[in-house]
Amino acid sequence: GLFTLWEAKQNPEPMEESDRLLLADLAERSYGAYRSLVEDDGLIPYFTQVTPLDQIAALNIASRPSKRSQSTGLSSLRAIPWVFAWSQARHVITGWYGVGAALEGGDRTRVQALYDRNPFFRDLLDNVQMTLAKADLPIARRYSQMCDDEGIRTRIFGRVEDEFHRVRSTVLGLRGEEDLLDDDPRIKKSIRLRNPYIDTLSYLQIEALHRIRAADEDTALWQRVCRLTIKGIAAGLRNTG
C-alpha cells in the first residue's frame, strides 16, 4: 500500500515516537485494505479485461517484459505495467487505494494533529490528492463494463468506488478544503484543461479494445489506434507508472 511505501523511505524530519507509531499503524491499515483488494479472486480477471494490459505489453514501454513469466497471477506482473495499466483505465488505484481505510480507522484527533505538524505526512497526502485528481470514476466505470463477469465487475468496481469516496472525504477533511487541489490552482487548472482531451482518448481506447477483442476485421488498425491512445493518455496524465 501507499503508506507502506512511504513509511519505508528515509524521513528527513525528526519524529516523535508517538508519531512514528501512529504512522506505522496507518501503514498497516492501508496495507491490509490494499492487500484485501488485490487478493480478491476477481481482481486479476477484472484487471486484465478492463485495462489495455495486453496492448501495453506490445509497446515495450519498460526496458523489461511486462510479465516475469507466462503465469496469469499477480506475482507475474512487473510493477510498471501494473501501475501504468490502472492509470490508463483511469482507476489509478495504486496511488490511493487503502488510504481512506487507514485514515478513517485511525484516531481522528491524533491523525489531524499529525497532519498539522508533520511535513512528511502532509507531503504524503499531497501525493494522494494528486493521484485522486488524476482518477476519473465515471470513465473508470466505462472501462469496468469490459469485464464480462457481472458479479466480479460489480464487486471490484464497487470496492474501488467506495474507497475513492472514502479517501477523498478523509483527505479533504484533514486539509480543511472542499475540493481536490484547492490549494494549488495552477495544477488544478492544468488538469481541468487537459482532461477533455484525455477523456476523448479514453473513450476511443475503450472502443479500440472492444474491436480488438471481438476480432474485428480491422484488428491491426484498431491495435494501432489503441497504442496511440495509450501514448496520448500517458502524456496527458504525465506519468507512465
mmCIF file of C-alpha atoms in Angstrom:
data_model
loop_
_atom_site.group_PDB
_atom_site.id
_atom_site.type_symbol
_atom_site.label_atom_id
_atom_site.label_comp_id
_atom_site.label_asym_id
_atom_site.label_seq_id
_atom_site.Cartn_x
_atom_site.Cartn_y
_atom_site.Cartn_z
ATOM 1 C CA GLY A 1 0.000 0.000 0.000
ATOM 2 C CA LEU A 2 0.974 3.626 -0.352
ATOM 3 C CA PHE A 3 1.559 4.186 3.354
ATOM 4 C CA THR A 4 3.872 1.188 3.493
ATOM 5 C CA LEU A 5 5.960 2.520 0.621
ATOM 6 C CA TRP A 6 6.260 5.958 2.170
ATOM 7 C CA GLU A 7 6.998 4.551 5.604
ATOM 8 C CA ALA A 8 9.923 2.660 4.073
ATOM 9 C CA LYS A 9 11.527 5.909 2.888
ATOM 10 C CA GLN A 10 14.013 7.778 4.988
ATOM 11 C CA ASN A 11 12.142 10.567 6.752
ATOM 12 C CA PRO A 12 14.392 13.641 6.971
ATOM 13 C CA GLU A 13 12.281 15.249 9.712
ATOM 14 C CA PRO A 14 12.767 14.336 13.389
ATOM 15 C CA MET A 15 9.715 12.418 14.573
ATOM 16 C CA GLU A 16 8.263 11.768 18.000
ATOM 17 C CA GLU A 17 7.909 8.110 18.920
ATOM 18 C CA SER A 18 4.132 8.528 19.195
ATOM 19 C CA ASP A 19 4.023 9.903 15.640
ATOM 20 C CA ARG A 20 6.161 7.070 14.334
ATOM 21 C CA LEU A 21 3.856 4.527 15.959
ATOM 22 C CA LEU A 22 0.796 6.260 14.523
ATOM 23 C CA LEU A 23 2.296 6.197 11.027
ATOM 24 C CA ALA A 24 3.132 2.523 11.466
ATOM 25 C CA ASP A 25 -0.479 1.830 12.437
ATOM 26 C CA LEU A 26 -1.761 3.761 9.415
ATOM 27 C CA ALA A 27 0.669 1.880 7.186
ATOM 28 C CA GLU A 28 -0.597 -1.452 8.481
ATOM 29 C CA ARG A 29 -4.236 -0.466 7.960
ATOM 30 C CA SER A 30 -3.535 0.812 4.452
ATOM 31 C CA TYR A 31 -1.589 -2.294 3.504
ATOM 32 C CA GLY A 32 -4.347 -4.532 4.818
ATOM 33 C CA ALA A 33 -7.012 -2.760 2.758
ATOM 34 C CA TYR A 34 -4.874 -2.826 -0.386
ATOM 35 C CA ARG A 35 -3.998 -6.498 0.001
ATOM 36 C CA SER A 36 -7.649 -7.320 0.573
ATOM 37 C CA LEU A 37 -8.417 -5.874 -2.854
ATOM 38 C CA VAL A 38 -5.534 -7.407 -4.805
ATOM 39 C CA GLU A 39 -6.113 -10.815 -3.208
ATOM 40 C CA ASP A 40 -9.762 -10.826 -4.263
ATOM 41 C CA ASP A 41 -10.201 -13.765 -6.659
ATOM 42 C CA GLY A 42 -11.897 -11.470 -9.153
ATOM 43 C CA LEU A 43 -9.192 -8.821 -9.246
ATOM 44 C CA ILE A 44 -6.933 -10.366 -11.902
ATOM 45 C CA PRO A 45 -9.767 -11.204 -14.342
ATOM 46 C CA TYR A 46 -11.089 -7.684 -13.812
ATOM 47 C CA PHE A 47 -7.674 -6.085 -14.277
ATOM 48 C CA THR A 48 -6.824 -7.943 -17.478
ATOM 49 C CA GLN A 49 -10.206 -7.219 -19.052
ATOM 50 C CA VAL A 50 -10.752 -3.565 -18.144
ATOM 51 C CA THR A 51 -7.209 -2.284 -18.778
ATOM 52 C CA PRO A 52 -5.173 -2.315 -22.007
ATOM 53 C CA LEU A 53 -2.517 -4.529 -20.402
ATOM 54 C CA ASP A 54 -2.101 -6.724 -23.487
ATOM 55 C CA GLN A 55 -1.525 -3.694 -25.711
ATOM 56 C CA ILE A 56 0.861 -2.129 -23.193
ATOM 57 C CA ALA A 57 2.985 -5.276 -23.337
ATOM 58 C CA ALA A 58 3.256 -4.878 -27.113
ATOM 59 C CA LEU A 59 4.556 -1.320 -26.754
ATOM 60 C CA ASN A 60 7.666 -2.332 -24.757
ATOM 61 C CA ILE A 61 7.436 0.840 -22.697
ATOM 62 C CA ALA A 62 9.676 -0.537 -19.978
ATOM 63 C CA SER A 63 13.128 -1.994 -20.508
ATOM 64 C CA ARG A 64 11.884 -5.445 -19.454
ATOM 65 C CA PRO A 65 8.842 -7.547 -20.397
ATOM 66 C CA SER A 66 5.582 -6.650 -18.619
ATOM 67 C CA LYS A 67 5.492 -10.125 -17.059
ATOM 68 C CA ARG A 68 8.148 -12.183 -15.302
ATOM 69 C CA SER A 69 6.568 -15.383 -16.636
ATOM 70 C CA GLN A 70 3.582 -16.633 -18.624
ATOM 71 C CA SER A 71 1.583 -17.023 -15.410
ATOM 72 C CA THR A 72 -1.653 -15.033 -15.177
ATOM 73 C CA GLY A 73 -1.261 -14.323 -11.459
ATOM 74 C CA LEU A 74 -0.478 -11.003 -9.831
ATOM 75 C CA SER A 75 3.014 -12.143 -8.845
ATOM 76 C CA SER A 76 3.951 -12.482 -12.521
ATOM 77 C CA LEU A 77 3.319 -8.798 -13.274
ATOM 78 C CA ARG A 78 6.072 -6.235 -13.070
ATOM 79 C CA ALA A 79 5.400 -3.029 -11.151
ATOM 80 C CA ILE A 80 5.486 -0.577 -14.069
ATOM 81 C CA PRO A 81 2.811 -2.275 -16.241
ATOM 82 C CA TRP A 82 0.666 -2.824 -13.125
ATOM 83 C CA VAL A 83 0.680 0.869 -12.215
ATOM 84 C CA PHE A 84 0.561 2.059 -15.825
ATOM 85 C CA ALA A 85 -2.434 -0.103 -16.775
ATOM 86 C CA TRP A 86 -4.516 1.118 -13.841
ATOM 87 C CA SER A 87 -3.692 4.698 -14.823
ATOM 88 C CA GLN A 88 -4.734 4.084 -18.426
ATOM 89 C CA ALA A 89 -8.118 2.785 -17.236
ATOM 90 C CA ARG A 90 -8.451 5.949 -15.121
ATOM 91 C CA HIS A 91 -8.665 3.994 -11.843
ATOM 92 C CA VAL A 92 -5.146 4.983 -10.616
ATOM 93 C CA ILE A 93 -5.743 2.785 -7.550
ATOM 94 C CA THR A 94 -2.047 2.225 -6.844
ATOM 95 C CA GLY A 95 -1.729 5.843 -5.722
ATOM 96 C CA TRP A 96 -4.565 5.988 -3.220
ATOM 97 C CA TYR A 97 -6.345 2.685 -2.516
ATOM 98 C CA GLY A 98 -6.214 1.854 1.193
ATOM 99 C CA VAL A 99 -5.501 5.402 2.355
ATOM 100 C CA GLY A 100 -9.144 6.075 3.187
ATOM 101 C CA ALA A 101 -9.472 2.876 5.198
ATOM 102 C CA ALA A 102 -6.311 3.799 7.107
ATOM 103 C CA LEU A 103 -7.342 7.370 7.898
ATOM 104 C CA GLU A 104 -10.944 6.515 8.721
ATOM 105 C CA GLY A 105 -9.876 3.716 11.051
ATOM 106 C CA GLY A 106 -7.387 5.837 12.974
ATOM 107 C CA ASP A 107 -7.902 8.258 15.858
ATOM 108 C CA ARG A 108 -9.144 11.373 14.032
ATOM 109 C CA THR A 109 -7.781 13.818 16.609
ATOM 110 C CA ARG A 110 -4.313 12.255 16.559
ATOM 111 C CA VAL A 111 -4.281 11.973 12.764
ATOM 112 C CA GLN A 112 -5.286 15.631 12.420
ATOM 113 C CA ALA A 113 -2.566 16.687 14.867
ATOM 114 C CA LEU A 114 -0.006 14.655 12.923
ATOM 115 C CA TYR A 115 -1.086 16.300 9.678
ATOM 116 C CA ASP A 116 -0.873 19.781 11.193
ATOM 117 C CA ARG A 117 2.676 19.409 12.491
ATOM 118 C CA ASN A 118 4.418 16.820 10.325
ATOM 119 C CA PRO A 119 5.698 17.853 6.839
ATOM 120 C CA PHE A 120 6.337 14.207 5.921
ATOM 121 C CA PHE A 121 2.689 13.286 6.474
ATOM 122 C CA ARG A 122 1.464 16.384 4.629
ATOM 123 C CA ASP A 123 3.669 15.551 1.636
ATOM 124 C CA LEU A 124 2.247 12.041 1.612
ATOM 125 C CA LEU A 125 -1.323 13.341 1.477
ATOM 126 C CA ASP A 126 -0.349 15.900 -1.176
ATOM 127 C CA ASN A 127 0.692 12.973 -3.365
ATOM 128 C CA VAL A 128 -2.522 11.106 -2.596
ATOM 129 C CA GLN A 129 -4.523 14.184 -3.539
ATOM 130 C CA MET A 130 -2.714 14.403 -6.880
ATOM 131 C CA THR A 131 -3.457 10.789 -7.770
ATOM 132 C CA LEU A 132 -7.102 11.244 -6.788
ATOM 133 C CA ALA A 133 -7.296 14.208 -9.159
ATOM 134 C CA LYS A 134 -5.941 12.046 -11.999
ATOM 135 C CA ALA A 135 -8.532 9.330 -11.402
ATOM 136 C CA ASP A 136 -11.925 9.659 -13.089
ATOM 137 C CA LEU A 137 -14.668 7.419 -11.720
ATOM 138 C CA PRO A 138 -17.266 7.945 -14.485
ATOM 139 C CA ILE A 139 -14.717 6.973 -17.139
ATOM 140 C CA ALA A 140 -13.330 4.190 -14.937
ATOM 141 C CA ARG A 141 -16.874 2.841 -14.789
ATOM 142 C CA ARG A 142 -16.949 2.762 -18.601
ATOM 143 C CA TYR A 143 -13.740 0.716 -18.577
ATOM 144 C CA SER A 144 -15.237 -1.587 -15.942
ATOM 145 C CA GLN A 145 -18.010 -2.545 -18.371
ATOM 146 C CA MET A 146 -15.424 -4.536 -20.334
ATOM 147 C CA CYS A 147 -15.351 -7.103 -17.510
ATOM 148 C CA ASP A 148 -17.685 -9.818 -18.776
ATOM 149 C CA ASP A 149 -18.488 -11.271 -15.346
ATOM 150 C CA GLU A 150 -21.204 -9.084 -13.833
ATOM 151 C CA GLY A 151 -20.561 -10.329 -10.311
ATOM 152 C CA ILE A 152 -16.839 -9.577 -10.464
ATOM 153 C CA ARG A 153 -17.450 -6.249 -12.185
ATOM 154 C CA THR A 154 -19.959 -5.095 -9.588
ATOM 155 C CA ARG A 155 -17.851 -6.252 -6.648
ATOM 156 C CA ILE A 156 -14.461 -4.903 -7.738
ATOM 157 C CA PHE A 157 -15.634 -1.584 -9.120
ATOM 158 C CA GLY A 158 -17.876 -1.164 -6.097
ATOM 159 C CA ARG A 159 -14.876 -1.540 -3.809
ATOM 160 C CA VAL A 160 -12.866 0.928 -5.891
ATOM 161 C CA GLU A 161 -15.692 3.460 -5.898
ATOM 162 C CA ASP A 162 -16.343 3.182 -2.159
ATOM 163 C CA GLU A 163 -12.675 3.592 -1.276
ATOM 164 C CA PHE A 164 -12.260 6.529 -3.665
ATOM 165 C CA HIS A 165 -15.020 8.458 -1.906
ATOM 166 C CA ARG A 166 -13.619 7.440 1.485
ATOM 167 C CA VAL A 167 -10.128 8.677 0.587
ATOM 168 C CA ARG A 168 -11.418 11.903 -0.927
ATOM 169 C CA SER A 169 -13.584 12.688 2.087
ATOM 170 C CA THR A 170 -10.920 11.961 4.695
ATOM 171 C CA VAL A 171 -8.102 13.764 2.873
ATOM 172 C CA LEU A 172 -10.193 16.875 2.237
ATOM 173 C CA GLY A 173 -11.360 16.795 5.844
ATOM 174 C CA LEU A 174 -7.799 16.758 7.152
ATOM 175 C CA ARG A 175 -6.810 19.542 4.786
ATOM 176 C CA GLY A 176 -9.882 21.646 5.565
ATOM 177 C CA GLU A 177 -10.749 22.017 1.883
ATOM 178 C CA GLU A 178 -13.869 21.474 -0.216
ATOM 179 C CA ASP A 179 -12.309 20.184 -3.419
ATOM 180 C CA LEU A 180 -9.134 18.481 -4.582
ATOM 181 C CA LEU A 181 -6.186 20.781 -5.302
ATOM 182 C CA ASP A 182 -7.922 23.867 -3.909
ATOM 183 C CA ASP A 183 -4.525 24.825 -2.502
ATOM 184 C CA ASP A 184 -2.831 24.602 -5.917
ATOM 185 C CA PRO A 185 -4.973 26.419 -8.509
ATOM 186 C CA ARG A 186 -2.233 26.211 -11.151
ATOM 187 C CA ILE A 187 -2.149 22.415 -11.189
ATOM 188 C CA LYS A 188 -5.920 22.231 -10.772
ATOM 189 C CA LYS A 189 -6.393 24.406 -13.860
ATOM 190 C CA SER A 190 -3.822 22.383 -15.813
ATOM 191 C CA ILE A 191 -5.679 19.136 -15.073
ATOM 192 C CA ARG A 192 -9.030 20.744 -15.894
ATOM 193 C CA LEU A 193 -7.734 21.928 -19.276
ATOM 194 C CA ARG A 194 -6.107 18.590 -20.180
ATOM 195 C CA ASN A 195 -8.899 16.286 -19.084
ATOM 196 C CA PRO A 196 -11.309 16.836 -22.021
ATOM 197 C CA TYR A 197 -8.589 15.681 -24.417
ATOM 198 C CA ILE A 198 -7.622 12.722 -22.221
ATOM 199 C CA ASP A 199 -11.284 11.765 -21.839
ATOM 200 C CA THR A 200 -11.737 11.645 -25.610
ATOM 201 C CA LEU A 201 -8.706 9.373 -25.906
ATOM 202 C CA SER A 202 -10.093 7.142 -23.148
ATOM 203 C CA TYR A 203 -13.405 6.683 -24.976
ATOM 204 C CA LEU A 204 -11.517 5.932 -28.186
ATOM 205 C CA GLN A 205 -9.326 3.429 -26.351
ATOM 206 C CA ILE A 206 -12.369 1.627 -24.950
ATOM 207 C CA GLU A 207 -13.822 1.327 -28.452
ATOM 208 C CA ALA A 208 -10.489 0.095 -29.812
ATOM 209 C CA LEU A 209 -10.237 -2.568 -27.100
ATOM 210 C CA HIS A 210 -13.773 -3.742 -27.861
ATOM 211 C CA ARG A 211 -12.890 -4.075 -31.565
ATOM 212 C CA ILE A 212 -9.612 -5.872 -30.900
ATOM 213 C CA ARG A 213 -11.177 -8.354 -28.502
ATOM 214 C CA ALA A 214 -14.062 -9.012 -30.885
ATOM 215 C CA ALA A 215 -11.508 -9.930 -33.589
ATOM 216 C CA ASP A 216 -12.758 -7.135 -35.843
ATOM 217 C CA GLU A 217 -11.677 -7.464 -39.478
ATOM 218 C CA ASP A 218 -9.645 -4.285 -38.997
ATOM 219 C CA THR A 219 -7.919 -5.573 -35.870
ATOM 220 C CA ALA A 220 -4.466 -4.391 -36.945
ATOM 221 C CA LEU A 221 -5.812 -0.867 -37.448
ATOM 222 C CA TRP A 222 -7.525 -0.874 -34.068
ATOM 223 C CA GLN A 223 -4.360 -2.137 -32.387
ATOM 224 C CA ARG A 224 -2.511 0.840 -33.817
ATOM 225 C CA VAL A 225 -5.282 3.174 -32.660
ATOM 226 C CA CYS A 226 -5.188 1.664 -29.174
ATOM 227 C CA ARG A 227 -1.428 2.025 -28.865
ATOM 228 C CA LEU A 228 -1.630 5.649 -29.959
ATOM 229 C CA THR A 229 -4.260 6.321 -27.301
ATOM 230 C CA ILE A 230 -2.025 4.682 -24.698
ATOM 231 C CA LYS A 231 0.754 7.113 -25.531
ATOM 232 C CA GLY A 232 -1.636 10.063 -25.606
ATOM 233 C CA ILE A 233 -3.250 9.256 -22.265
ATOM 234 C CA ALA A 234 0.160 8.731 -20.664
ATOM 235 C CA ALA A 235 1.318 12.114 -21.963
ATOM 236 C CA GLY A 236 -1.864 13.776 -20.748
ATOM 237 C CA LEU A 237 -1.686 12.253 -17.281
ATOM 238 C CA ARG A 238 2.066 12.900 -17.278
ATOM 239 C CA ASN A 239 3.026 9.526 -15.920
ATOM 240 C CA THR A 240 3.728 6.001 -17.155
ATOM 241 C CA GLY A 241 3.587 4.228 -13.807
#
